[in-house]
PDB file of C-alpha atoms in Angstrom:
ATOM      1  CA  MET A  23     114.549 112.480 134.936  1.00  0.00           C
ATOM      2  CA  ILE A  24     111.905 109.550 134.992  1.00  0.00           C
ATOM      3  CA  ARG A  25     109.238 112.026 134.558  1.00  0.00           C
ATOM      4  CA  ALA A  26     110.846 113.380 131.384  1.00  0.00           C
ATOM      5  CA  VAL A  27     111.183 110.093 130.049  1.00  0.00           C
ATOM      6  CA  LEU A  28     107.601 109.132 130.772  1.00  0.00           C
ATOM      7  CA  TRP A  29     106.512 112.261 129.151  1.00  0.00           C
ATOM      8  CA  SER A  30     108.394 111.563 126.041  1.00  0.00           C
ATOM      9  CA  VAL A  31     107.080 108.060 125.622  1.00  0.00           C
ATOM     10  CA  LEU A  32     103.612 109.392 126.168  1.00  0.00           C
ATOM     11  CA  GLY A  33     104.018 112.204 123.555  1.00  0.00           C
ATOM     12  CA  SER A  34     105.473 109.684 121.175  1.00  0.00           C
ATOM     13  CA  SER A  35     102.551 107.296 121.630  1.00  0.00           C
ATOM     14  CA  LEU A  36     100.034 110.155 121.342  1.00  0.00           C
ATOM     15  CA  MET A  37     101.577 111.392 117.931  1.00  0.00           C
ATOM     16  CA  VAL A  38     101.251 107.813 116.640  1.00  0.00           C
ATOM     17  CA  SER A  39      97.753 107.502 117.702  1.00  0.00           C
ATOM     18  CA  VAL A  40      96.804 110.893 115.975  1.00  0.00           C
ATOM     19  CA  ALA A  41      98.653 110.009 112.875  1.00  0.00           C
ATOM     20  CA  ARG A  42      96.751 106.770 112.675  1.00  0.00           C
ATOM     21  CA  ALA A  43      93.627 108.465 113.464  1.00  0.00           C
ATOM     22  CA  GLN A  44      93.894 110.818 110.355  1.00  0.00           C
ATOM     23  CA  GLY A  45      94.239 107.840 108.245  1.00  0.00           C
ATOM     24  CA  SER A  46      97.114 106.027 106.253  1.00  0.00           C
ATOM     25  CA  VAL A  47      98.194 106.903 102.939  1.00  0.00           C
ATOM     26  CA  THR A  48      99.346 104.105 100.647  1.00  0.00           C
ATOM     27  CA  ILE A  49     102.250 104.435  98.542  1.00  0.00           C
ATOM     28  CA  ALA A  50     103.434 102.114  95.580  1.00  0.00           C
ATOM     29  CA  VAL A  51     107.139 102.233  94.946  1.00  0.00           C
ATOM     30  CA  LEU A  52     107.816 101.044  91.405  1.00  0.00           C
ATOM     31  CA  PRO A  53     111.268  99.879  90.168  1.00  0.00           C
ATOM     32  CA  PHE A  54     113.846 102.309  89.226  1.00  0.00           C
ATOM     33  CA  GLU A  55     115.388 102.470  85.559  1.00  0.00           C
ATOM     34  CA  ASP A  56     119.150 102.420  85.118  1.00  0.00           C
ATOM     35  CA  ARG A  57     119.929 105.391  82.934  1.00  0.00           C
ATOM     36  CA  GLY A  58     123.506 104.348  82.148  1.00  0.00           C
ATOM     37  CA  SER A  59     125.741 103.351  85.098  1.00  0.00           C
ATOM     38  CA  TYR A  60     129.341 102.454  85.157  1.00  0.00           C
ATOM     39  CA  GLY A  61     132.104 101.282  87.577  1.00  0.00           C
ATOM     40  CA  GLN A  62     130.507  98.081  88.885  1.00  0.00           C
ATOM     41  CA  ASP A  63     129.207  94.844  87.439  1.00  0.00           C
ATOM     42  CA  LYS A  64     126.117  95.018  85.427  1.00  0.00           C
ATOM     43  CA  GLU A  65     124.623  92.749  87.845  1.00  0.00           C
ATOM     44  CA  VAL A  66     125.023  95.234  90.628  1.00  0.00           C
ATOM     45  CA  PHE A  67     123.125  97.882  88.554  1.00  0.00           C
ATOM     46  CA  ARG A  68     120.141  95.395  87.722  1.00  0.00           C
ATOM     47  CA  ALA A  69     119.880  94.664  91.425  1.00  0.00           C
ATOM     48  CA  LEU A  70     119.573  98.292  92.272  1.00  0.00           C
ATOM     49  CA  GLU A  71     116.712  98.511  90.025  1.00  0.00           C
ATOM     50  CA  VAL A  72     114.890  96.515  92.771  1.00  0.00           C
ATOM     51  CA  GLY A  73     117.046  97.459  95.742  1.00  0.00           C
ATOM     52  CA  ILE A  74     116.345 101.164  95.357  1.00  0.00           C
ATOM     53  CA  PRO A  75     112.677 100.831  95.659  1.00  0.00           C
ATOM     54  CA  ALA A  76     112.804  98.451  98.469  1.00  0.00           C
ATOM     55  CA  MET A  77     115.094 100.749 100.587  1.00  0.00           C
ATOM     56  CA  LEU A  78     113.125 103.739  99.684  1.00  0.00           C
ATOM     57  CA  GLY A  79     109.800 101.781 100.693  1.00  0.00           C
ATOM     58  CA  THR A  80     111.325 100.945 104.179  1.00  0.00           C
ATOM     59  CA  GLU A  81     112.247 104.793 104.765  1.00  0.00           C
ATOM     60  CA  LEU A  82     108.778 105.820 103.623  1.00  0.00           C
ATOM     61  CA  GLY A  83     107.110 103.156 105.792  1.00  0.00           C
ATOM     62  CA  LYS A  84     108.804 104.638 109.021  1.00  0.00           C
ATOM     63  CA  ASN A  85     106.002 107.412 108.853  1.00  0.00           C
ATOM     64  CA  PRO A  86     103.077 106.192 111.117  1.00  0.00           C
ATOM     65  CA  ARG A  87     100.546 107.499 108.331  1.00  0.00           C
ATOM     66  CA  VAL A  88     102.410 105.753 105.435  1.00  0.00           C
ATOM     67  CA  ARG A  89     101.336 102.086 104.117  1.00  0.00           C
ATOM     68  CA  ILE A  90     103.562 100.704 101.330  1.00  0.00           C
ATOM     69  CA  ALA A  91     101.776  98.793  98.779  1.00  0.00           C
ATOM     70  CA  GLU A  92     102.217  95.017  98.883  1.00  0.00           C
ATOM     71  CA  ARG A  93     105.135  93.997  96.713  1.00  0.00           C
ATOM     72  CA  GLY A  94     103.139  91.188  95.255  1.00  0.00           C
ATOM     73  CA  ARG A  95     100.369  93.513  94.114  1.00  0.00           C
ATOM     74  CA  VAL A  96     102.751  95.947  92.532  1.00  0.00           C
ATOM     75  CA  GLU A  97     104.544  93.149  90.689  1.00  0.00           C
ATOM     76  CA  ALA A  98     101.408  91.731  89.289  1.00  0.00           C
ATOM     77  CA  ALA A  99     100.344  95.199  88.039  1.00  0.00           C
ATOM     78  CA  LEU A 100     103.620  95.663  86.431  1.00  0.00           C
ATOM     79  CA  LYS A 101     103.448  92.212  84.789  1.00  0.00           C
ATOM     80  CA  ALA A 102     100.003  93.122  83.407  1.00  0.00           C
ATOM     81  CA  GLU A 103     101.469  96.009  81.631  1.00  0.00           C
ATOM     82  CA  ASN A 104     104.095  93.990  79.596  1.00  0.00           C
ATOM     83  CA  LEU A 105     106.991  96.109  80.196  1.00  0.00           C
ATOM     84  CA  ALA A 106     110.337  95.402  78.765  1.00  0.00           C
ATOM     85  CA  PRO A 107     113.170  94.883  81.222  1.00  0.00           C
ATOM     86  CA  ASN A 108     114.508  98.264  82.497  1.00  0.00           C
ATOM     87  CA  ALA A 109     111.728 100.131  80.752  1.00  0.00           C
ATOM     88  CA  HIS A 110     110.809 103.665  81.540  1.00  0.00           C
ATOM     89  CA  VAL A 111     107.704 103.923  83.343  1.00  0.00           C
ATOM     90  CA  ASP A 112     105.776 107.092  82.493  1.00  0.00           C
ATOM     91  CA  ALA A 113     103.186 108.803  84.719  1.00  0.00           C
ATOM     92  CA  ALA A 114     100.185 107.291  83.158  1.00  0.00           C
ATOM     93  CA  THR A 115     101.694 103.709  83.600  1.00  0.00           C
ATOM     94  CA  ALA A 116     102.673 104.453  87.179  1.00  0.00           C
ATOM     95  CA  ALA A 117      99.185 105.552  87.981  1.00  0.00           C
ATOM     96  CA  ARG A 118      97.658 102.527  86.647  1.00  0.00           C
ATOM     97  CA  VAL A 119      99.883 100.472  88.545  1.00  0.00           C
ATOM     98  CA  GLY A 120      99.197 102.475  91.703  1.00  0.00           C
ATOM     99  CA  THR A 121      95.600 101.964  91.082  1.00  0.00           C
ATOM    100  CA  GLU A 122      95.737  98.328  90.988  1.00  0.00           C
ATOM    101  CA  ALA A 123      98.092  98.171  94.064  1.00  0.00           C
ATOM    102  CA  GLY A 124      95.400 100.439  96.002  1.00  0.00           C
ATOM    103  CA  ALA A 125      97.807 103.218  96.335  1.00  0.00           C
ATOM    104  CA  ARG A 126      97.184 107.077  96.265  1.00  0.00           C
ATOM    105  CA  TYR A 127     100.773 107.818  95.191  1.00  0.00           C
ATOM    106  CA  ALA A 128     103.123 105.920  92.944  1.00  0.00           C
ATOM    107  CA  VAL A 129     106.802 106.548  93.185  1.00  0.00           C
ATOM    108  CA  THR A 130     109.050 105.685  90.407  1.00  0.00           C
ATOM    109  CA  GLY A 131     112.373 107.127  88.837  1.00  0.00           C
ATOM    110  CA  ASN A 132     115.897 106.418  87.487  1.00  0.00           C
ATOM    111  CA  PHE A 133     119.474 106.315  88.792  1.00  0.00           C
ATOM    112  CA  ALA A 134     122.876 106.540  87.520  1.00  0.00           C
ATOM    113  CA  ASP A 135     126.033 105.314  88.979  1.00  0.00           C
ATOM    114  CA  PHE A 136     129.268 106.670  87.394  1.00  0.00           C
ATOM    115  CA  TYR A 137     132.174 105.362  89.029  1.00  0.00           C
ATOM    116  CA  GLY A 138     130.855 106.103  92.779  1.00  0.00           C
ATOM    117  CA  LYS A 139     129.101 109.355  91.831  1.00  0.00           C
ATOM    118  CA  PHE A 140     125.445 108.215  92.466  1.00  0.00           C
ATOM    119  CA  ARG A 141     122.400 110.297  91.374  1.00  0.00           C
ATOM    120  CA  VAL A 142     118.597 109.053  91.960  1.00  0.00           C
ATOM    121  CA  ASP A 143     115.753 110.953  90.496  1.00  0.00           C
ATOM    122  CA  ALA A 144     112.220 110.117  91.846  1.00  0.00           C
ATOM    123  CA  ARG A 145     108.896 111.033  90.373  1.00  0.00           C
ATOM    124  CA  VAL A 146     105.946 111.086  92.617  1.00  0.00           C
ATOM    125  CA  VAL A 147     102.707 110.448  90.724  1.00  0.00           C
ATOM    126  CA  ASP A 148      99.319 111.365  92.076  1.00  0.00           C
ATOM    127  CA  VAL A 149      97.196 108.098  91.182  1.00  0.00           C
ATOM    128  CA  GLY A 150      93.875 109.781  90.797  1.00  0.00           C
ATOM    129  CA  SER A 151      95.060 112.279  88.198  1.00  0.00           C
ATOM    130  CA  GLY A 152      97.987 110.472  86.579  1.00  0.00           C
ATOM    131  CA  GLN A 153      99.920 113.670  87.030  1.00  0.00           C
ATOM    132  CA  ILE A 154     103.682 113.834  88.259  1.00  0.00           C
ATOM    133  CA  ILE A 155     103.435 116.235  91.291  1.00  0.00           C
ATOM    134  CA  LYS A 156     107.111 116.321  92.072  1.00  0.00           C
ATOM    135  CA  VAL A 157     110.296 115.253  91.205  1.00  0.00           C
ATOM    136  CA  VAL A 158     112.844 114.874  93.651  1.00  0.00           C
ATOM    137  CA  SER A 159     116.674 113.992  93.646  1.00  0.00           C
ATOM    138  CA  ASN A 160     119.745 113.861  95.838  1.00  0.00           C
ATOM    139  CA  SER A 161     120.790 117.010  94.229  1.00  0.00           C
ATOM    140  CA  ALA A 162     123.218 118.331  97.145  1.00  0.00           C
ATOM    141  CA  PRO A 163     126.837 117.736  96.218  1.00  0.00           C
ATOM    142  CA  GLU A 164     127.442 116.237  99.744  1.00  0.00           C
ATOM    143  CA  LEU A 165     125.039 113.462  99.055  1.00  0.00           C
ATOM    144  CA  GLN A 166     126.182 112.154  95.577  1.00  0.00           C
ATOM    145  CA  ASP A 167     128.666 109.519  96.943  1.00  0.00           C
ATOM    146  CA  ARG A 168     127.512 105.745  96.396  1.00  0.00           C
ATOM    147  CA  ALA A 169     128.928 104.859  99.858  1.00  0.00           C
ATOM    148  CA  GLN A 170     125.977 107.277 101.270  1.00  0.00           C
ATOM    149  CA  VAL A 171     123.300 105.195  99.621  1.00  0.00           C
ATOM    150  CA  SER A 172     121.453 104.741 102.776  1.00  0.00           C
ATOM    151  CA  ARG A 173     121.555 108.593 103.823  1.00  0.00           C
ATOM    152  CA  ILE A 174     120.567 108.995 100.048  1.00  0.00           C
ATOM    153  CA  MET A 175     117.382 106.991 100.512  1.00  0.00           C
ATOM    154  CA  GLN A 176     116.496 108.811 103.877  1.00  0.00           C
ATOM    155  CA  ASP A 177     116.816 112.147 102.016  1.00  0.00           C
ATOM    156  CA  LEU A 178     114.666 111.203  99.069  1.00  0.00           C
ATOM    157  CA  ALA A 179     111.994 109.708 101.589  1.00  0.00           C
ATOM    158  CA  ALA A 180     111.681 112.862 103.349  1.00  0.00           C
ATOM    159  CA  LYS A 181     111.365 114.940 100.137  1.00  0.00           C
ATOM    160  CA  ILE A 182     108.598 112.451  98.944  1.00  0.00           C
ATOM    161  CA  LEU A 183     106.586 112.798 102.138  1.00  0.00           C
ATOM    162  CA  THR A 184     106.823 116.421 101.667  1.00  0.00           C
ATOM    163  CA  ALA A 185     105.496 116.134  98.139  1.00  0.00           C
ATOM    164  CA  ALA A 186     102.611 113.959  99.429  1.00  0.00           C
ATOM    165  CA  GLY A 187     101.605 116.439 102.063  1.00  0.00           C
ATOM    166  CA  LEU A 188     103.057 114.377 104.793  1.00  0.00           C
ATOM    167  CA  PRO A 189     105.151 115.399 107.696  1.00  0.00           C
ATOM    168  CA  ALA A 190     108.822 114.531 107.016  1.00  0.00           C
ATOM    169  CA  PRO A 191     111.234 113.402 109.931  1.00  0.00           C
ATOM    170  CA  GLY A 192     112.753 116.168 111.752  1.00  0.00           C
ATOM    171  CA  GLY A 193     116.495 116.652 112.567  1.00  0.00           C
ATOM    172  CA  SER A 194     119.394 114.802 111.480  1.00  0.00           C
ATOM    173  CA  PRO A 195     119.194 111.140 110.613  1.00  0.00           C
ATOM    174  CA  ASP A 196     120.245 108.579 113.184  1.00  0.00           C
ATOM    175  CA  VAL A 197     123.763 107.391 111.959  1.00  0.00           C
ATOM    176  CA  ARG A 198     123.061 103.985 113.614  1.00  0.00           C
ATOM    177  CA  SER A 199     120.157 103.484 111.135  1.00  0.00           C
ATOM    178  CA  GLN A 200     122.304 103.885 108.112  1.00  0.00           C
ATOM    179  CA  VAL A 201     122.959 100.786 106.209  1.00  0.00           C
ATOM    180  CA  PRO A 202     126.599 100.505 104.762  1.00  0.00           C
ATOM    181  CA  ALA A 203     126.808 100.510 101.016  1.00  0.00           C
ATOM    182  CA  ASP A 204     128.115  97.162 100.743  1.00  0.00           C
ATOM    183  CA  ALA A 205     125.342  95.650 102.796  1.00  0.00           C
ATOM    184  CA  ALA A 206     122.772  97.511 100.854  1.00  0.00           C
ATOM    185  CA  THR A 207     124.427  96.180  97.452  1.00  0.00           C
ATOM    186  CA  GLN A 208     124.332  92.713  98.890  1.00  0.00           C
ATOM    187  CA  TYR A 209     120.767  93.051  99.874  1.00  0.00           C
ATOM    188  CA  SER A 210     119.577  94.306  96.378  1.00  0.00           C
ATOM    189  CA  LEU A 211     121.430  91.186  94.899  1.00  0.00           C
ATOM    190  CA  GLY A 212     119.249  89.204  97.179  1.00  0.00           C
ATOM    191  CA  LEU A 213     116.138  90.768  96.183  1.00  0.00           C
ATOM    192  CA  LEU A 214     116.994  90.324  92.549  1.00  0.00           C
ATOM    193  CA  TYR A 215     117.757  86.671  92.710  1.00  0.00           C
ATOM    194  CA  GLU A 216     114.706  86.027  94.800  1.00  0.00           C
ATOM    195  CA  LYS A 217     112.567  87.600  92.098  1.00  0.00           C
ATOM    196  CA  GLU A 218     114.130  85.443  89.560  1.00  0.00           C
ATOM    197  CA  GLY A 219     113.512  82.373  91.466  1.00  0.00           C
ATOM    198  CA  GLU A 220     117.392  81.659  92.187  1.00  0.00           C
ATOM    199  CA  ARG A 221     116.826  80.995  95.933  1.00  0.00           C
ATOM    200  CA  ALA A 222     120.195  79.664  96.706  1.00  0.00           C
ATOM    201  CA  LYS A 223     121.853  82.728  95.231  1.00  0.00           C
ATOM    202  CA  ALA A 224     119.376  84.885  97.094  1.00  0.00           C
ATOM    203  CA  ALA A 225     120.101  83.413 100.369  1.00  0.00           C
ATOM    204  CA  GLU A 226     123.881  83.577  99.805  1.00  0.00           C
ATOM    205  CA  HIS A 227     123.486  87.467  99.201  1.00  0.00           C
ATOM    206  CA  TYR A 228     121.064  88.224 102.085  1.00  0.00           C
ATOM    207  CA  GLN A 229     123.537  86.559 104.208  1.00  0.00           C
ATOM    208  CA  ARG A 230     126.417  88.555 103.149  1.00  0.00           C
ATOM    209  CA  ALA A 231     124.263  91.617 103.795  1.00  0.00           C
ATOM    210  CA  LEU A 232     123.872  90.539 107.392  1.00  0.00           C
ATOM    211  CA  THR A 233     127.602  89.593 107.661  1.00  0.00           C
ATOM    212  CA  ALA A 234     128.458  93.312 106.519  1.00  0.00           C
ATOM    213  CA  TYR A 235     125.715  94.600 108.673  1.00  0.00           C
ATOM    214  CA  PRO A 236     124.201  92.277 111.326  1.00  0.00           C
ATOM    215  CA  ALA A 237     121.237  94.611 112.286  1.00  0.00           C
ATOM    216  CA  TYR A 238     120.045  94.687 108.682  1.00  0.00           C
ATOM    217  CA  ALA A 239     116.239  93.583 109.519  1.00  0.00           C
ATOM    218  CA  GLU A 240     115.137  93.697 105.693  1.00  0.00           C
ATOM    219  CA  ALA A 241     117.980  91.265 104.996  1.00  0.00           C
ATOM    220  CA  ARG A 242     116.930  89.037 107.685  1.00  0.00           C
ATOM    221  CA  GLU A 243     113.278  89.008 106.411  1.00  0.00           C
ATOM    222  CA  GLY A 244     114.580  88.000 103.089  1.00  0.00           C
ATOM    223  CA  MET A 245     116.314  84.898 104.615  1.00  0.00           C
ATOM    224  CA  GLN A 246     113.042  84.161 106.487  1.00  0.00           C
ATOM    225  CA  ARG A 247     111.006  84.281 103.148  1.00  0.00           C
ATOM    226  CA  LEU A 248     113.237  81.809 101.750  1.00  0.00           C
ATOM    227  CA  ARG A 249     112.791  79.149 104.422  1.00  0.00           C
TER     228      ARG A 249
END
């Protein structure tokens, strides 16, 4: 039993070392556009425009070969584009932002929440060519419930990695790592208010996210950024 565990640990370490030796791939995850959502406060949908890319970036970043472009660099590049709020980000714009952020791929897209039926479409853009190489979505009927937002992000991340020629995680996702929908919503609201400079409101929503899901590392990091 001990020998099996040791071999498992050594095997995992070897896989990470090989992946690192192969070089990392930087992915810039841009805001997602609300294409017409109903059933929750508009504030929540505004928050998901920044929450979805943050959650997606977390899932993509679990691959040892992936680096997520720094949020500050992405925001600065987006600001330079003078985009209107909730503006559509086309492939050419995504490529320019990705270039400024030092990324090989850029991911953007849109979402729609129609009274709990949740659909996300993500466009994977090759930064060098400025071309969309793949559009992925949570098209499976069993993955269109808002309550499964964490599982949806895991599914999309796996498809994006495949489109980028990177290995997607095998097997079924660990249910213990799936964030409850209410915690994800509060985390997204925290990100929105932090971005808008309303630190007290941001801290309140990050704390609500942690109350709903105490193991929420990203919400805890948000709290730390505000201190």
